[in-house]
Short mmCIF file of C-alpha atoms (C1' of nucleotides) in Angstrom, two decimals:
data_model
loop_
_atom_site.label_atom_id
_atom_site.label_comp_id
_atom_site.label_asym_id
_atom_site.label_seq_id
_atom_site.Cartn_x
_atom_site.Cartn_y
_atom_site.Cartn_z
CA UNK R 1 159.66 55.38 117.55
CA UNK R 2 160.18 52.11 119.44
CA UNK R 3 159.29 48.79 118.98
CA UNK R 4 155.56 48.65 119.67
CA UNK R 5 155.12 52.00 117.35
CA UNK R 6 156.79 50.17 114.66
CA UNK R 7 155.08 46.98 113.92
CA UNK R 8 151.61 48.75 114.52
CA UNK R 9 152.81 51.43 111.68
CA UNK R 10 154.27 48.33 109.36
CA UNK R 11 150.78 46.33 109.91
CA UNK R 12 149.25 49.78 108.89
CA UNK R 13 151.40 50.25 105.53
CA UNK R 14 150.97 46.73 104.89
CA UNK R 15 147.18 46.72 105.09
CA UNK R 16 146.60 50.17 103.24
CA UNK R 17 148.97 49.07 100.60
CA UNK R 18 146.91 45.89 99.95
CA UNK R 19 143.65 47.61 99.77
CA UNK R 20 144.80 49.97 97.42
CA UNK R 21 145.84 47.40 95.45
CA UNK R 22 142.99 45.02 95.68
CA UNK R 23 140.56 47.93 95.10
CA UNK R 24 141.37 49.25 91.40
CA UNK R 25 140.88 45.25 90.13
CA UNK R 26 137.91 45.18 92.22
CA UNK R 27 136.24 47.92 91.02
CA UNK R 28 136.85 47.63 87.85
CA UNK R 29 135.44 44.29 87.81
CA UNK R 30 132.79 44.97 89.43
CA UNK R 31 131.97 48.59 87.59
CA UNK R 32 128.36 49.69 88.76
CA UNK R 33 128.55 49.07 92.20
CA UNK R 34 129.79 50.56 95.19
CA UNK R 35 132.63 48.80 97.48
CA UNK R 36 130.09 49.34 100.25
CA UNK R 37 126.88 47.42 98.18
CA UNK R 38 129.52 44.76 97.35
CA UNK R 39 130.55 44.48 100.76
CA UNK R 40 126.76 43.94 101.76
CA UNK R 41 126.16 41.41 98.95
CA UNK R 42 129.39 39.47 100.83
CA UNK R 43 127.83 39.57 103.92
CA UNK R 44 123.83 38.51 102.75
CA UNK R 45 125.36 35.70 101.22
CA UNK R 46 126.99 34.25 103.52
CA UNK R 47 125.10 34.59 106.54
CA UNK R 48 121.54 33.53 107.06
CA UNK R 49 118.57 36.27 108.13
CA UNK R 50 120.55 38.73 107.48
CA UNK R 51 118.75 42.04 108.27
CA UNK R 52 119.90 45.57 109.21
CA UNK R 53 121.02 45.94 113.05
CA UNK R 54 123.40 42.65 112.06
CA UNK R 55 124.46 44.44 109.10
CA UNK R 56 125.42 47.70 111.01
CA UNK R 57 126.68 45.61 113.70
CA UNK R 58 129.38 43.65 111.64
CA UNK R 59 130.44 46.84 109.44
CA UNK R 60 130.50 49.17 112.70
CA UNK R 61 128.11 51.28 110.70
CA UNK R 62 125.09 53.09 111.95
CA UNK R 63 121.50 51.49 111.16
CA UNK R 64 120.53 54.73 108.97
CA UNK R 65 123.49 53.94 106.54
CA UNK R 66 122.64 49.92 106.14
CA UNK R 67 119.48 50.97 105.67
CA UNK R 68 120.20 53.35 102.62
CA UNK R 69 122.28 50.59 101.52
CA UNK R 70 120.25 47.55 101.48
CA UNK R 71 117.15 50.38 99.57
CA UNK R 72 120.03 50.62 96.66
CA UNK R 73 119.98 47.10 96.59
CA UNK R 74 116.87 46.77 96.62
CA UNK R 75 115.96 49.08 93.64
CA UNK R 76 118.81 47.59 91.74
CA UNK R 77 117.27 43.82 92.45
CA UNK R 78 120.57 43.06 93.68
CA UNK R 79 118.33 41.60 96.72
CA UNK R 80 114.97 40.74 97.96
CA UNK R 81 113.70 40.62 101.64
CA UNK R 82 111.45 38.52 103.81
CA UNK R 83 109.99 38.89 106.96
CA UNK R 84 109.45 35.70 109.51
CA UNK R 85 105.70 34.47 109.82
CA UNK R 86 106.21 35.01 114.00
CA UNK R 87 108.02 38.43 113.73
CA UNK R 88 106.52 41.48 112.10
CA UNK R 89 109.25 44.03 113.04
CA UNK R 90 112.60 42.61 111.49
CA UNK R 91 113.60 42.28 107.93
CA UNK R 92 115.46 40.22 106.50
CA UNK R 93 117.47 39.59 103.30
CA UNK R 94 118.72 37.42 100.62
CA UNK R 95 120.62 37.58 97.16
CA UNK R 96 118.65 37.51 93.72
CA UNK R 97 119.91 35.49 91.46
CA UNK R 98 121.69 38.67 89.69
CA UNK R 99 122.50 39.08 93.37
CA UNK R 100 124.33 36.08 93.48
CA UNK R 101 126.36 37.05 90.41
CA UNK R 102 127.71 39.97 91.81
CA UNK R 103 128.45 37.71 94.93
CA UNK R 104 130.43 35.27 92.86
CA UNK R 105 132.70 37.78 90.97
CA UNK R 106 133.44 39.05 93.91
CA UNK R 107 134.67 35.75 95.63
CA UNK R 108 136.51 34.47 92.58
CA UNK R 109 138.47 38.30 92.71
CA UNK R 110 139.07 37.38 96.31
CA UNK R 111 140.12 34.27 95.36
CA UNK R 112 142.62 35.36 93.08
CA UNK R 113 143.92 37.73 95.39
CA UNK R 114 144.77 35.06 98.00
CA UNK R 115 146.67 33.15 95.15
CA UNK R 116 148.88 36.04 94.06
CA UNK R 117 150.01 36.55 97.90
CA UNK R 118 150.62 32.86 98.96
CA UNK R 119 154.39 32.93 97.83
CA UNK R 120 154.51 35.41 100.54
CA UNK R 121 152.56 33.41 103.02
CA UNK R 122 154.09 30.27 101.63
CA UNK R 123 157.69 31.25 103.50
CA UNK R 124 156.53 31.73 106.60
CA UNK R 125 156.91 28.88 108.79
CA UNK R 126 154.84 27.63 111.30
CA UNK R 127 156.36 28.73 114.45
CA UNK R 128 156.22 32.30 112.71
CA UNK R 129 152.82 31.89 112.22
CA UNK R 130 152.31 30.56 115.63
CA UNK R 131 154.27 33.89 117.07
CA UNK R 132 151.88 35.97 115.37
CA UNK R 133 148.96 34.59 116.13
CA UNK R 134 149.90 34.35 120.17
CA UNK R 135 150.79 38.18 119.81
CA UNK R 136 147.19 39.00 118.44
CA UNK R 137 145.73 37.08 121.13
CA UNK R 138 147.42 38.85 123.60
CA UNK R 139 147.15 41.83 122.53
CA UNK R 140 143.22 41.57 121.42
CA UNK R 141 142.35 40.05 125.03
CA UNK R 142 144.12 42.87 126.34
CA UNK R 143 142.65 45.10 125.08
CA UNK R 144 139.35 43.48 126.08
CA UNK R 145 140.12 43.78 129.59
CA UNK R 146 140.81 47.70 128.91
CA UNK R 147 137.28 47.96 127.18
CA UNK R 148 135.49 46.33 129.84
CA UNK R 149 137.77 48.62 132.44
CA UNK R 150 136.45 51.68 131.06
CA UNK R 151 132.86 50.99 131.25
CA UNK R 152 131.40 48.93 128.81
CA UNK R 153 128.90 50.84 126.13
CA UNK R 154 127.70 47.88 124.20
CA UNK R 155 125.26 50.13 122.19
CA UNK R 156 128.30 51.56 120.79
CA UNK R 157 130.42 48.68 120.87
CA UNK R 158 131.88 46.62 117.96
CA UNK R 159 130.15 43.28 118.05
CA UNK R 160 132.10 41.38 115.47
CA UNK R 161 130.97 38.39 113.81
CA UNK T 1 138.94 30.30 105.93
CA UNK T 2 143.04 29.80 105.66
CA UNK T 3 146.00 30.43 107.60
CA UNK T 4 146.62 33.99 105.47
CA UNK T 5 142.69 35.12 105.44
CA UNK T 6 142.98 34.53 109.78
CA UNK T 7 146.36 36.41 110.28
CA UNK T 8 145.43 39.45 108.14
CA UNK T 9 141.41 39.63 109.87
CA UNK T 10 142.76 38.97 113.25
CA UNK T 11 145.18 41.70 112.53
CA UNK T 12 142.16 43.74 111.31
CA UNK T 13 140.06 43.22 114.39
CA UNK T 14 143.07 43.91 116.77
CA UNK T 15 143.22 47.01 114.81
CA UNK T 16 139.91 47.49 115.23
CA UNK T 17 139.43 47.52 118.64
CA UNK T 18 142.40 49.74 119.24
CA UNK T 19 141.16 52.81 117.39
CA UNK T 20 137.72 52.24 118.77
CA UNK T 21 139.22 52.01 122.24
CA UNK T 22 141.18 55.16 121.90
CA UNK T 23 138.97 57.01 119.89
CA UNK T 24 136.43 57.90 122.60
CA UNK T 25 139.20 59.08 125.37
CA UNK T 26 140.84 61.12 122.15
CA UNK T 27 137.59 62.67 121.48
CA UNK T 28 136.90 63.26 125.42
CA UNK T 29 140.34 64.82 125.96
CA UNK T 30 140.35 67.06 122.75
CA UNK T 31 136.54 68.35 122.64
CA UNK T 32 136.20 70.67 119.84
CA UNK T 33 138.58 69.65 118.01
CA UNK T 34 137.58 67.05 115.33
CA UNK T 35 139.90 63.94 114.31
CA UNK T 36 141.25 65.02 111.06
CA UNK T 37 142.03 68.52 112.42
CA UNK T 38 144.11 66.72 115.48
CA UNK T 39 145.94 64.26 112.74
CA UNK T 40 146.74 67.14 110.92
CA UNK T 41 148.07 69.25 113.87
CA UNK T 42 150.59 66.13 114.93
CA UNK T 43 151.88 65.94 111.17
CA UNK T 44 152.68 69.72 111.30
CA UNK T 45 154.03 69.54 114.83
CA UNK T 46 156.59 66.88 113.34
CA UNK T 47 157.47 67.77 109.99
CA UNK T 48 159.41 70.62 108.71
CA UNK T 49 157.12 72.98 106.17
CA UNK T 50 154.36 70.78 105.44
CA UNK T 51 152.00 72.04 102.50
CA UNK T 52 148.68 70.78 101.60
CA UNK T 53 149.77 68.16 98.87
CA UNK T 54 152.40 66.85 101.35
CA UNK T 55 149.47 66.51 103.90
CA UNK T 56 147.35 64.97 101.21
CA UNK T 57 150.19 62.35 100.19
CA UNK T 58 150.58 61.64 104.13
CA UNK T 59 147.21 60.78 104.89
CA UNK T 60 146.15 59.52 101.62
CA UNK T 61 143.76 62.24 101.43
CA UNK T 62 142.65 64.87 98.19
CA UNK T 63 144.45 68.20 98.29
CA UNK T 64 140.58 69.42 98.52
CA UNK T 65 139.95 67.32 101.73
CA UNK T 66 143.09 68.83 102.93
CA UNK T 67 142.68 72.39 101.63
CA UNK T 68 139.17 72.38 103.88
CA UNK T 69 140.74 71.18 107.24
CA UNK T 70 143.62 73.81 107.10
CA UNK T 71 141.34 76.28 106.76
CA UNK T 72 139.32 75.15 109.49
CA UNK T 73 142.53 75.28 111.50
CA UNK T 74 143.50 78.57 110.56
CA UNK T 75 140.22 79.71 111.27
CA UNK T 76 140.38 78.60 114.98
CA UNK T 77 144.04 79.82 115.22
CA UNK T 78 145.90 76.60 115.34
CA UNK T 79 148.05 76.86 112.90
CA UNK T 80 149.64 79.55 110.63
CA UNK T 81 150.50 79.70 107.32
CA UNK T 82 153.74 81.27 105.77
CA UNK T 83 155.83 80.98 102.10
CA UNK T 84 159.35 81.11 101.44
CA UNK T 85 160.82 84.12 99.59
CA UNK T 86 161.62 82.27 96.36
CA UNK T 87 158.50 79.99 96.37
CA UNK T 88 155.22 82.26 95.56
CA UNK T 89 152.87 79.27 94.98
CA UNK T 90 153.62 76.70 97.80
CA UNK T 91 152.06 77.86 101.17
CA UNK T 92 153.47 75.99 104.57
CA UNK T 93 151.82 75.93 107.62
CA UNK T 94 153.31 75.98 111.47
CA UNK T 95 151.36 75.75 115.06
CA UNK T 96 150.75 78.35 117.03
CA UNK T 97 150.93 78.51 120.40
CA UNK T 98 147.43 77.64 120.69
CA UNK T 99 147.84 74.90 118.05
CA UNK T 100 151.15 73.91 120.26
CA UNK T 101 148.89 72.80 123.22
CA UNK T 102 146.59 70.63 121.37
CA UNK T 103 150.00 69.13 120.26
CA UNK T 104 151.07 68.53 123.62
CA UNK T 105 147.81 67.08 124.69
CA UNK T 106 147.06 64.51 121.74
CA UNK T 107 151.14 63.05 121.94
CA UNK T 108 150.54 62.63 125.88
CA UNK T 109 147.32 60.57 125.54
CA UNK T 110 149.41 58.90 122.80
CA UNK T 111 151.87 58.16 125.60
CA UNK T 112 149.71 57.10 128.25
CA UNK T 113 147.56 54.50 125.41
CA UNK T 114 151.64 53.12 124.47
CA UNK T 115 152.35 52.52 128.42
CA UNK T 116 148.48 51.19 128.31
CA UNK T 117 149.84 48.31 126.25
CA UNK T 118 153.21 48.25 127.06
CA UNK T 119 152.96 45.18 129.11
CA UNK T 120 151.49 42.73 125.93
CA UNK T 121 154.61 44.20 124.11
CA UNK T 122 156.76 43.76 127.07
CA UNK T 123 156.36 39.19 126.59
CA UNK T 124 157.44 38.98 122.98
CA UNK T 125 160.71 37.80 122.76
CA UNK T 126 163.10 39.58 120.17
CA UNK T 127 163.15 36.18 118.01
CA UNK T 128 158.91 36.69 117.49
CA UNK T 129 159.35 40.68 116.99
CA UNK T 130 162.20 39.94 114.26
CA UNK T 131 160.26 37.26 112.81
CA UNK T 132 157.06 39.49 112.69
CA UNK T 133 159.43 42.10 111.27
CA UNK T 134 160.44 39.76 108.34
CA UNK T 135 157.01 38.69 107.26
CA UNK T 136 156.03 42.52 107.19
CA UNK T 137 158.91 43.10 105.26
CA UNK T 138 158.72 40.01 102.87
CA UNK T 139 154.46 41.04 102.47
CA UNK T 140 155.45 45.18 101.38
CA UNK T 141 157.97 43.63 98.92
CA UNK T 142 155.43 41.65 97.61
CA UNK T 143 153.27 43.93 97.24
CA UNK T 144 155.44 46.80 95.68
CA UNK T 145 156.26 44.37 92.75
CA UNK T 146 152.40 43.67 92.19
CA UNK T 147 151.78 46.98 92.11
CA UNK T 148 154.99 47.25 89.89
CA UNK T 149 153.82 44.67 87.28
CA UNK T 150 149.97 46.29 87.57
CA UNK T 151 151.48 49.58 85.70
CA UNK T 152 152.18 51.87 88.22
CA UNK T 153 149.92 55.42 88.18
CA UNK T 154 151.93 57.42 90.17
CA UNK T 155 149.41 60.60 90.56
CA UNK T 156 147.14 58.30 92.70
CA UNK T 157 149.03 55.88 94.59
CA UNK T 158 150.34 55.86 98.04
CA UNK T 159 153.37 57.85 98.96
CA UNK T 160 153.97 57.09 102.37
CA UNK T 161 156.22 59.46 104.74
"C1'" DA M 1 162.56 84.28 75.46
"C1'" DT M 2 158.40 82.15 74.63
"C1'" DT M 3 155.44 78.45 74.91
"C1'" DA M 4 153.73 74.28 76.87
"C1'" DT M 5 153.36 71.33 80.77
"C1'" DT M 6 153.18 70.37 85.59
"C1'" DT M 7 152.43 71.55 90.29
"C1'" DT M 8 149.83 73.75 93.91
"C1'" DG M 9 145.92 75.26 96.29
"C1'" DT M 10 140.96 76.45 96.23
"C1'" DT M 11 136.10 76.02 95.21
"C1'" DT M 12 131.74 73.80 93.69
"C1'" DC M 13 128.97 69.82 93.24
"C1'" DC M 14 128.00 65.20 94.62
"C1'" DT M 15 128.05 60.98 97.42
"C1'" DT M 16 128.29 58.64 101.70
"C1'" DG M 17 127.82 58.20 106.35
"C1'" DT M 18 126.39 60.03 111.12
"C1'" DC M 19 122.99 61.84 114.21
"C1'" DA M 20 118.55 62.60 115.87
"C1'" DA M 21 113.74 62.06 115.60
"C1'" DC M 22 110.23 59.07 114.57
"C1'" DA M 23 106.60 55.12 114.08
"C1'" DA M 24 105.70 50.31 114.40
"C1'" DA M 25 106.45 46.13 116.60
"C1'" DA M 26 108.25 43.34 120.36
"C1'" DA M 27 109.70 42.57 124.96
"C1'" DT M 28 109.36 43.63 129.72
"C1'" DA M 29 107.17 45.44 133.98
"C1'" DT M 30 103.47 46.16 136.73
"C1'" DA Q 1 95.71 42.91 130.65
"C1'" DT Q 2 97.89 47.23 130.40
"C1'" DA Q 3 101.51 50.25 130.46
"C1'" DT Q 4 106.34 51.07 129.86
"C1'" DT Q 5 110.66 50.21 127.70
"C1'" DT Q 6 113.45 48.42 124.11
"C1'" DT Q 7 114.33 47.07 119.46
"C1'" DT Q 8 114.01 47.70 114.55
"C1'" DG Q 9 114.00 50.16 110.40
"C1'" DT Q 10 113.41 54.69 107.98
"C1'" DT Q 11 113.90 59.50 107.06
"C1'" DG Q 12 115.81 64.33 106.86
"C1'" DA Q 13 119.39 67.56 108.15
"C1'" DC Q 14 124.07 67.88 108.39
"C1'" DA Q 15 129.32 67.17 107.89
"C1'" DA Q 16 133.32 65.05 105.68
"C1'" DG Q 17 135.66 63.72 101.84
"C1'" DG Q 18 136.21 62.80 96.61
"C1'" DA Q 19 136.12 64.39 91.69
"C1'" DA Q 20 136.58 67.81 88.60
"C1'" DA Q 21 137.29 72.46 87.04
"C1'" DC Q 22 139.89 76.34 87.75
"C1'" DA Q 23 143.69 80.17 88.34
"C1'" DA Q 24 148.30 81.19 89.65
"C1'" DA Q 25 152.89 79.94 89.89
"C1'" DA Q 26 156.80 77.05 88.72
"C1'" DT Q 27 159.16 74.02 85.66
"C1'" DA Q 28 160.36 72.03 81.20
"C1'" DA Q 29 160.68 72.20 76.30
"C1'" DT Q 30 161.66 74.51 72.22
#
DNA sequence: ATTATTTTGTTTCCTTGTCAACAAAAATAT
DNA sequence: ATATTTTTGTTGACAAGGAAACAAAATAAT
């Protein structure tokens, strides 16, 4: 395994370590709802007109799924939608207030989580944050050039917030 | 959003991209073969008797999940199973021939996506890989004493390879 | 040695997400 | 203006994986 193998694998431990750990505190705070409504309830709140092709877009998830999402969310009154007086085809949604409560759990969790790692992120100086964050650029606009080599298919295509 | 939250969702969308990028040529080269049956062939290709609980561990999958895709396997004739003479109840698995070319084809794409990338690899100096190594290292022995002090439940946590 | 506990693998039921087909509305072409 | 194409959201059929219950074998306890 060389070098490149390596820190992708570490990243990878790193990262699946993390959720596990985040997700037993998060669920059980947040008992009743599914990591994938939560994760919806995130996103409604903090974007505006929120409706499902943007939804599907950000989570890389097909319409169909969003769609059986946001109706869960729906029944539960977790959120309400709205449609625009000029557009008769899209729908969009918002939190309820019960919504909203959900939402803020969910932050403060987040919250929390950030606090217990800053030690961690508290050591790391700036030029070693600098070093990462040239790497990821490199790497993601390479990458980007290799995406658009191959033939873009943007109806496939991550299209990230 | 702070200095931790951007490092760890940069790293995520990096991440991102890459399996998306790879996926389709993966799926193009190995037709008929689905993902978790390919994954499954490399870890048997490189490990020596691999069971269904060590498979499950590995890809932090059930033993049921598992149990289904070995079957599948053995069904198509890509692997075989086989038990050592003082162990009735644990059942190992090897490729077959058959199972040996699928091997060969997924760790050559693997090659050609490294040499892909090889060139954003290729500009970090050693100081930004070592210093990316420490922060890694500092992060997972973080973590592993969160998870320590959380009251550790061995039968569902991670046990990496 | 016998009993109790743990490990291993399988199966059934359930949930979640994808895919494909569809209708309604909007955007584009002609 | 009308016809065609694209976008948006929903639904039903299907596949993948998780949870739980189970039997068989191995291990530990007594």
């Amino acid at each position: 395994m060389n070098q490149q193998e390596r820190i992708l694998e570490e990243f990878r431990a790193v990262f699946n370590k993390l959720v596990w750990l985040n997700r037993s505190e998060m669920e059980e705070a947040l008992k009743g709802h599914k990591p994938s409504e939560v994760h919806a309830i995130e996103y409604i709140g903090k974007h505006s007109d929120p409706n499902v092709t943007r939804l599907a877009e950000a989570f890389y998830m097909t319409r169909g799924a969003i769609s059986k999402i946001t109706k869960k969310l729906l029944d539960k009154g977790l959120i309400e939608s709205y449609q625009s007086p000029d557009n008769k085809k899209e729908i969009y949604f918002k939190l309820t207030a019960q919504g909203r409560e959900v939402f803020e759990i969910h932050e403060n969790l987040h919250r929390s989580f950030r606090e217990r790692d800053d030690a961690v992120f508290e050591k790391i100086t700036d030029e070693q944050f600098e070093s990462m964050s040239r790497f990821l650029d490199a790497y993601t606009r390479h990458l980007d050039t290799e995406i658009h080599k191959q033939g873009i298919r943007p109806e496939d295509g991550p299209t990230p917030e």
